[in-house]
């Protein structure tokens, strides 16, 4: 048996084991399942040049009875983000200048969490569209967990955008398994920084955002750091309660996913190589061999498995369509983007340039610091 065939078989077995964990997925979050929130919830939204999207996030939160306050941290926006958020009724915190050694989002969250009044804090990105009941369900999970993350349904602007998005999303599933089941170790844990919930007192005590101040993949860095310290971390499907419209075009999907898709700054070089191998061998290679008219039995089995995954991925999209159906045909493109992200990582984000430390392979989050950033 040729070495490439052996390697593909090993990669296929690893993927099959990861996908099988989906049988243990908890039920998706549903509105009203846990009743009203027992404690006031403070929602913190970091925002930099989000005038066109901030209303869709803030307005439903202000109407949610579980939400005691909505804090928008204006991260030195160059548009009317702060003015619009204030007119809507949110509390606007003017972000202080970014200190050396910090990535912008973490600095904004660091300030916003400290400004929060409620004992429970929910973090949302400005491009999220929360629905009534989301914050109450997240707060209820904090009786059993210390950090809760939620996966949304995605809004895509057209079939090509959806196809590329779904293909990139599949690389995460093949590397880490589906949303819900507990990670095999802290080093393989995923969370979604678009939506996080925790108790303020504990996060302030451990100075969580200072730990991950240098990371561009800040959400996963935070989750893994806290999990290593014994925090109970949950990642739940909240598609019925949360939507995200984060991309403006196909080019935007390519650019934004490229920033973090490889998880370069929180993954060792050896593990990255293994993850790339799995994706190329189980998704890209079967498509290439099919295009060449030379698929083997294992290639056909992997292609069948990939198309079966579409059934599960349907629930990840507000309007699943033809783009989702044809997304496996873009798996070679997704593998190229993943490899590019690992080898030539993005260091510029939202008009700011960060140094090598923000993308250094395998960098582990540090401990709390005492500095001007406090």
Short mmCIF file of C-alpha atoms in Angstrom, two decimals:
data_model
loop_
_atom_site.label_atom_id
_atom_site.label_comp_id
_atom_site.label_asym_id
_atom_site.label_seq_id
_atom_site.Cartn_x
_atom_site.Cartn_y
_atom_site.Cartn_z
CA UNK A 1 0.00 0.00 0.00
CA UNK A 2 1.42 3.39 -0.97
CA UNK A 3 2.33 5.91 1.78
CA UNK A 4 -0.20 8.48 0.53
CA UNK A 5 -2.98 5.91 0.71
CA UNK A 6 -1.97 4.97 4.26
CA UNK A 7 -1.85 8.63 5.29
CA UNK A 8 -5.28 9.27 3.78
CA UNK A 9 -6.73 6.26 5.58
CA UNK A 10 -5.33 7.45 8.92
CA UNK A 11 -6.69 10.96 8.32
CA UNK A 12 -10.09 9.55 7.33
CA UNK A 13 -10.23 7.53 10.55
CA UNK A 14 -9.41 10.62 12.62
CA UNK A 15 -12.18 12.60 10.92
CA UNK A 16 -14.68 9.78 11.34
CA UNK A 17 -13.97 9.69 15.08
CA UNK A 18 -14.44 13.44 15.37
CA UNK A 19 -17.69 13.45 13.43
CA UNK A 20 -18.99 10.53 15.51
CA UNK A 21 -18.84 12.78 18.58
CA UNK A 22 -21.81 14.62 17.09
CA UNK A 23 -24.03 11.87 18.47
CA UNK A 24 -23.41 13.33 21.93
CA UNK A 25 -24.37 16.89 21.00
CA UNK A 26 -26.58 18.67 23.54
CA UNK A 27 -29.87 20.04 22.27
CA UNK A 28 -29.67 23.51 20.68
CA UNK A 29 -30.66 26.47 22.83
CA UNK A 30 -34.32 27.41 22.50
CA UNK A 31 -36.12 30.57 23.66
CA UNK A 32 -37.84 30.23 27.01
CA UNK A 33 -36.43 26.81 27.87
CA UNK A 34 -34.88 28.05 31.12
CA UNK A 35 -37.41 30.71 32.05
CA UNK A 36 -36.51 34.31 32.85
CA UNK A 37 -32.95 35.19 33.77
CA UNK A 38 -32.34 34.97 37.50
CA UNK A 39 -29.76 37.77 37.51
CA UNK A 40 -29.36 41.00 35.55
CA UNK A 41 -27.33 40.59 32.37
CA UNK A 42 -24.92 43.20 31.07
CA UNK A 43 -24.16 42.96 27.36
CA UNK A 44 -20.82 44.32 26.14
CA UNK A 45 -20.27 45.04 22.44
CA UNK A 46 -16.83 46.07 21.17
CA UNK A 47 -17.27 48.30 18.12
CA UNK A 48 -14.85 49.89 15.69
CA UNK A 49 -16.39 51.55 12.63
CA UNK A 50 -19.66 49.61 12.93
CA UNK A 51 -22.16 52.38 12.16
CA UNK A 52 -23.82 50.31 9.42
CA UNK A 53 -24.38 47.27 11.66
CA UNK A 54 -24.61 48.37 15.27
CA UNK A 55 -28.37 49.02 15.28
CA UNK A 56 -29.22 45.43 14.34
CA UNK A 57 -27.33 44.25 17.41
CA UNK A 58 -28.26 46.90 19.97
CA UNK A 59 -31.97 47.39 19.27
CA UNK A 60 -33.18 43.83 20.08
CA UNK A 61 -31.03 43.74 23.21
CA UNK A 62 -32.59 46.91 24.56
CA UNK A 63 -36.01 45.29 24.14
CA UNK A 64 -34.98 42.07 25.92
CA UNK A 65 -36.27 41.95 29.55
CA UNK A 66 -33.30 39.80 30.61
CA UNK A 67 -30.84 42.56 29.66
CA UNK A 68 -30.14 45.16 32.32
CA UNK A 69 -27.73 47.26 30.26
CA UNK A 70 -26.10 47.36 26.85
CA UNK A 71 -22.55 48.73 26.78
CA UNK A 72 -20.95 49.66 23.46
CA UNK A 73 -17.20 50.18 23.74
CA UNK A 74 -16.30 52.59 20.94
CA UNK A 75 -12.82 51.48 19.89
CA UNK A 76 -11.68 54.77 18.35
CA UNK A 77 -14.22 54.55 15.52
CA UNK A 78 -13.79 56.87 12.57
CA UNK A 79 -17.51 56.92 11.73
CA UNK A 80 -20.74 57.56 13.64
CA UNK A 81 -20.77 54.31 15.64
CA UNK A 82 -20.72 55.97 19.07
CA UNK A 83 -23.33 58.60 18.22
CA UNK A 84 -25.78 56.03 16.81
CA UNK A 85 -25.31 53.64 19.73
CA UNK A 86 -25.99 56.48 22.15
CA UNK A 87 -29.14 57.55 20.32
CA UNK A 88 -30.43 54.00 20.41
CA UNK A 89 -30.10 53.97 24.21
CA UNK A 90 -26.89 52.03 24.78
CA UNK A 91 -24.26 53.12 27.30
CA UNK A 92 -21.27 54.19 25.25
CA UNK A 93 -17.78 53.78 26.70
CA UNK A 94 -15.17 55.77 24.83
CA UNK A 95 -12.25 53.39 24.45
CA UNK A 96 -8.89 54.62 25.69
CA UNK A 97 -5.95 54.59 23.24
CA UNK A 98 -4.61 51.12 22.55
CA UNK A 99 -1.62 50.28 24.80
CA UNK A 100 1.46 48.60 23.41
CA UNK A 101 1.21 44.82 23.36
CA UNK A 102 -2.57 44.66 23.07
CA UNK A 103 -4.86 43.69 20.19
CA UNK A 104 -7.76 46.11 19.81
CA UNK A 105 -10.70 43.82 20.54
CA UNK A 106 -9.24 42.50 23.78
CA UNK A 107 -8.50 46.04 24.96
CA UNK A 108 -12.10 47.08 24.22
CA UNK A 109 -13.49 44.06 26.07
CA UNK A 110 -11.12 44.63 28.97
CA UNK A 111 -12.65 48.09 29.42
CA UNK A 112 -16.23 47.07 28.74
CA UNK A 113 -16.31 44.21 31.24
CA UNK A 114 -15.02 46.49 33.98
CA UNK A 115 -17.71 49.03 33.18
CA UNK A 116 -20.48 46.42 33.40
CA UNK A 117 -22.82 46.57 36.41
CA UNK A 118 -24.55 43.20 36.17
CA UNK A 119 -23.10 40.01 37.69
CA UNK A 120 -23.51 38.17 34.38
CA UNK A 121 -21.80 39.49 31.25
CA UNK A 122 -22.58 38.52 27.67
CA UNK A 123 -20.16 39.58 24.95
CA UNK A 124 -21.52 40.06 21.44
CA UNK A 125 -19.90 41.27 18.24
CA UNK A 126 -21.52 44.21 16.50
CA UNK A 127 -22.44 42.09 13.47
CA UNK A 128 -24.56 39.67 15.51
CA UNK A 129 -28.37 39.74 15.48
CA UNK A 130 -29.54 38.45 18.88
CA UNK A 131 -33.11 37.38 19.50
CA UNK A 132 -35.20 37.54 22.64
CA UNK A 133 -34.27 34.75 25.01
CA UNK A 134 -30.61 34.43 24.05
CA UNK A 135 -29.21 36.16 27.13
CA UNK A 136 -31.53 34.30 29.50
CA UNK A 137 -30.46 30.93 28.09
CA UNK A 138 -26.77 31.82 28.27
CA UNK A 139 -27.16 33.02 31.85
CA UNK A 140 -28.92 29.79 32.84
CA UNK A 141 -26.00 27.72 31.56
CA UNK A 142 -23.68 29.55 33.95
CA UNK A 143 -25.16 27.48 36.77
CA UNK A 144 -23.24 24.51 35.33
CA UNK A 145 -20.40 26.19 33.43
CA UNK A 146 -17.95 29.04 33.93
CA UNK A 147 -17.63 30.15 30.31
CA UNK A 148 -20.33 29.65 27.69
CA UNK A 149 -19.97 30.21 23.97
CA UNK A 150 -22.70 30.02 21.35
CA UNK A 151 -22.70 29.19 17.66
CA UNK A 152 -25.03 31.26 15.43
CA UNK A 153 -26.72 30.89 12.09
CA UNK A 154 -24.91 32.74 9.34
CA UNK A 155 -26.35 35.14 6.80
CA UNK A 156 -24.65 34.92 3.39
CA UNK A 157 -25.18 37.34 0.54
CA UNK A 158 -25.22 34.89 -2.36
CA UNK A 159 -24.49 31.32 -3.46
CA UNK A 160 -20.76 31.81 -4.05
CA UNK A 161 -20.31 33.52 -0.69
CA UNK A 162 -22.24 30.72 1.03
CA UNK A 163 -20.28 28.03 -0.80
CA UNK A 164 -16.91 29.43 0.25
CA UNK A 165 -18.13 30.09 3.79
CA UNK A 166 -19.50 26.55 4.19
CA UNK A 167 -16.32 25.00 2.82
CA UNK A 168 -14.19 26.96 5.28
CA UNK A 169 -16.59 26.06 8.10
CA UNK A 170 -16.22 22.37 7.20
CA UNK A 171 -12.46 22.59 7.81
CA UNK A 172 -13.20 23.47 11.44
CA UNK A 173 -15.57 20.51 11.82
CA UNK A 174 -13.03 18.13 10.30
CA UNK A 175 -10.28 19.39 12.60
CA UNK A 176 -12.21 19.76 15.87
CA UNK A 177 -15.55 18.02 15.54
CA UNK A 178 -19.05 19.50 15.80
CA UNK A 179 -20.35 22.12 18.23
CA UNK A 180 -21.46 20.75 21.58
CA UNK A 181 -19.45 17.74 22.75
CA UNK A 182 -16.63 18.48 25.17
CA UNK A 183 -13.19 18.87 23.63
CA UNK A 184 -10.76 15.99 24.03
CA UNK A 185 -8.30 18.39 25.72
CA UNK A 186 -7.91 22.08 26.46
CA UNK A 187 -5.53 22.37 23.52
CA UNK A 188 -8.32 21.29 21.12
CA UNK A 189 -11.08 23.40 22.60
CA UNK A 190 -12.98 25.88 20.43
CA UNK A 191 -15.15 28.81 21.42
CA UNK A 192 -16.82 31.50 19.34
CA UNK A 193 -15.82 35.03 20.28
CA UNK A 194 -18.93 36.45 18.60
CA UNK A 195 -20.90 35.31 21.65
CA UNK A 196 -19.51 34.56 25.11
CA UNK A 197 -21.02 34.60 28.59
CA UNK A 198 -19.48 34.47 32.07
CA UNK A 199 -19.73 35.92 35.55
CA UNK A 200 -18.02 39.27 35.78
CA UNK A 201 -16.38 38.73 39.16
CA UNK A 202 -14.54 35.60 38.02
CA UNK A 203 -13.35 37.11 34.75
CA UNK A 204 -12.07 40.22 36.47
CA UNK A 205 -10.36 38.10 39.10
CA UNK A 206 -8.34 36.16 36.51
CA UNK A 207 -7.88 39.22 34.25
CA UNK A 208 -8.85 37.09 31.28
CA UNK A 209 -8.45 39.60 28.48
CA UNK A 210 -5.02 40.67 29.69
CA UNK A 211 -3.96 37.03 29.37
CA UNK A 212 -4.79 37.01 25.66
CA UNK A 213 -3.91 40.63 24.95
CA UNK A 214 -1.46 39.75 22.13
CA UNK A 215 -3.55 37.09 20.36
CA UNK A 216 -5.37 37.65 17.08
CA UNK A 217 -7.25 34.40 17.73
CA UNK A 218 -8.35 35.86 21.03
CA UNK A 219 -11.51 33.81 21.63
CA UNK A 220 -9.85 30.39 21.38
CA UNK A 221 -6.83 31.66 23.32
CA UNK A 222 -9.13 32.79 26.14
CA UNK A 223 -11.14 29.56 26.24
CA UNK A 224 -8.07 27.33 26.28
CA UNK A 225 -6.29 29.41 28.90
CA UNK A 226 -9.27 29.30 31.25
CA UNK A 227 -9.89 25.59 30.60
CA UNK A 228 -6.31 24.82 31.61
CA UNK A 229 -7.06 26.59 34.89
CA UNK A 230 -10.06 24.37 35.51
CA UNK A 231 -12.86 26.50 34.11
CA UNK A 232 -15.80 24.49 32.78
CA UNK A 233 -16.30 25.62 29.20
CA UNK A 234 -19.38 24.94 27.04
CA UNK A 235 -19.97 25.59 23.34
CA UNK A 236 -23.65 25.40 22.37
CA UNK A 237 -25.69 25.71 19.21
CA UNK A 238 -27.75 28.90 19.49
CA UNK A 239 -28.86 29.15 15.87
CA UNK A 240 -32.49 29.70 16.87
CA UNK A 241 -31.49 32.70 18.98
CA UNK A 242 -28.54 34.28 17.20
CA UNK A 243 -27.73 35.24 13.62
CA UNK A 244 -24.53 36.77 12.25
CA UNK A 245 -24.17 38.84 9.10
CA UNK A 246 -20.41 39.30 9.08
CA UNK A 247 -19.43 39.39 5.40
CA UNK A 248 -20.08 41.90 2.62
CA UNK A 249 -18.73 39.86 -0.30
CA UNK A 250 -16.88 36.73 -1.35
CA UNK A 251 -13.61 38.65 -1.01
CA UNK A 252 -14.59 39.59 2.54
CA UNK A 253 -15.17 35.91 3.40
CA UNK A 254 -11.71 35.09 2.06
CA UNK A 255 -10.09 37.94 4.00
CA UNK A 256 -11.89 37.56 7.35
CA UNK A 257 -11.64 33.79 7.58
CA UNK A 258 -7.99 34.00 6.64
CA UNK A 259 -7.22 35.98 9.78
CA UNK A 260 -7.99 33.13 12.16
CA UNK A 261 -8.92 29.94 10.29
CA UNK A 262 -5.58 28.22 10.98
CA UNK A 263 -5.56 29.18 14.70
CA UNK A 264 -1.86 29.71 14.17
CA UNK A 265 -1.17 31.65 17.35
CA UNK A 266 -2.79 29.03 19.61
CA UNK A 267 -1.60 25.88 17.84
CA UNK A 268 1.83 24.29 17.81
CA UNK A 269 3.60 23.94 14.47
CA UNK A 270 3.35 20.15 14.67
CA UNK A 271 -0.37 20.24 15.35
CA UNK A 272 -0.90 22.73 12.51
CA UNK A 273 0.90 20.39 10.15
CA UNK A 274 -1.35 17.54 11.27
CA UNK A 275 -4.49 19.64 10.83
CA UNK A 276 -3.42 20.71 7.34
CA UNK A 277 -2.71 17.10 6.44
CA UNK A 278 -6.17 16.01 7.57
CA UNK A 279 -7.91 18.71 5.53
CA UNK A 280 -5.87 18.14 2.36
CA UNK A 281 -6.17 14.34 2.51
CA UNK A 282 -9.86 14.06 3.39
CA UNK A 283 -11.45 17.03 1.60
CA UNK A 284 -9.17 18.45 -1.11
CA UNK A 285 -7.53 15.26 -2.43
CA UNK A 286 -10.82 13.44 -3.17
CA UNK A 287 -12.08 16.47 -5.14
CA UNK A 288 -8.82 16.68 -7.10
CA UNK A 289 -8.91 12.97 -7.92
CA UNK A 290 -12.57 13.19 -8.91
CA UNK A 291 -11.78 16.10 -11.24
CA UNK A 292 -8.98 14.05 -12.78
CA UNK A 293 -11.32 11.08 -13.23
CA UNK A 294 -9.26 8.86 -10.93
CA UNK A 295 -11.06 8.63 -7.57
CA UNK A 296 -10.38 5.55 -5.49
CA UNK A 297 -12.86 3.80 -3.18
CA UNK A 298 -11.68 5.79 -0.16
CA UNK A 299 -11.98 9.04 -2.13
CA UNK A 300 -15.58 8.22 -3.02
CA UNK A 301 -16.34 7.33 0.59
CA UNK A 302 -14.86 10.62 1.77
CA UNK A 303 -16.84 12.54 -0.83
CA UNK A 304 -20.02 10.81 0.33
CA UNK A 305 -19.18 11.67 3.95
CA UNK A 306 -18.54 15.30 2.97
CA UNK A 307 -21.92 15.59 1.26
CA UNK A 308 -23.63 13.98 4.25
CA UNK A 309 -22.12 16.71 6.42
CA UNK A 310 -24.21 19.20 4.47
CA UNK A 311 -27.30 17.90 6.28
CA UNK A 312 -25.85 19.09 9.58
CA UNK A 313 -24.45 22.32 8.11
CA UNK A 314 -27.89 23.35 6.84
CA UNK A 315 -28.75 24.40 10.38
CA UNK A 316 -25.80 26.79 10.39
CA UNK A 317 -27.35 29.06 7.75
CA UNK A 318 -30.39 31.33 7.80
CA UNK A 319 -31.11 30.57 4.14
CA UNK A 320 -29.28 27.39 3.08
CA UNK A 321 -29.29 27.14 -0.68
CA UNK A 322 -27.40 25.99 -3.72
CA UNK A 323 -24.20 27.49 -2.34
CA UNK A 324 -24.25 25.02 0.52
CA UNK A 325 -24.95 22.11 -1.84
CA UNK A 326 -21.94 22.85 -4.06
CA UNK A 327 -19.60 23.86 -1.22
CA UNK A 328 -17.62 20.55 -1.29
CA UNK A 329 -16.43 21.53 -4.77
CA UNK A 330 -14.59 24.46 -3.16
CA UNK A 331 -12.79 22.29 -0.61
CA UNK A 332 -9.53 22.66 -2.52
CA UNK A 333 -9.90 26.45 -2.32
CA UNK A 334 -10.59 26.19 1.43
CA UNK A 335 -7.52 24.01 1.92
CA UNK A 336 -5.42 26.59 0.09
CA UNK A 337 -6.82 29.37 2.30
CA UNK A 338 -6.12 27.36 5.43
CA UNK A 339 -2.54 26.70 4.32
CA UNK A 340 -2.02 30.35 3.38
CA UNK A 341 -3.31 31.43 6.79
CA UNK A 342 -0.88 29.07 8.53
CA UNK A 343 2.18 30.05 6.48
CA UNK A 344 1.51 33.74 5.79
CA UNK A 345 -0.71 34.94 8.64
CA UNK A 346 -2.54 38.25 8.64
CA UNK A 347 -0.98 40.83 10.94
CA UNK A 348 -3.12 43.82 10.02
CA UNK A 349 -6.69 44.02 11.24
CA UNK A 350 -9.19 46.89 11.31
CA UNK A 351 -6.56 49.39 10.26
CA UNK A 352 -4.03 48.33 12.90
CA UNK A 353 -0.81 46.42 12.38
CA UNK A 354 0.33 43.90 14.97
CA UNK A 355 3.74 42.34 15.45
CA UNK A 356 4.95 38.78 15.16
CA UNK A 357 3.83 37.91 18.70
CA UNK A 358 0.18 38.10 17.62
CA UNK A 359 0.62 35.26 15.11
CA UNK A 360 3.49 33.23 16.55
CA UNK A 361 2.72 29.50 16.27
CA UNK A 362 1.74 27.75 19.45
CA UNK A 363 1.82 30.84 21.64
CA UNK A 364 0.15 30.13 24.97
CA UNK A 365 -1.80 32.86 26.72
CA UNK A 366 0.05 34.44 29.60
CA UNK A 367 -0.94 35.16 33.15
CA UNK A 368 -2.57 38.38 34.31
CA UNK A 369 -0.37 41.45 34.07
CA UNK A 370 -0.15 44.58 36.13
CA UNK A 371 0.37 47.48 33.75
CA UNK A 372 -1.11 50.65 32.38
CA UNK A 373 -3.67 48.44 30.70
CA UNK A 374 -5.37 47.87 34.03
#
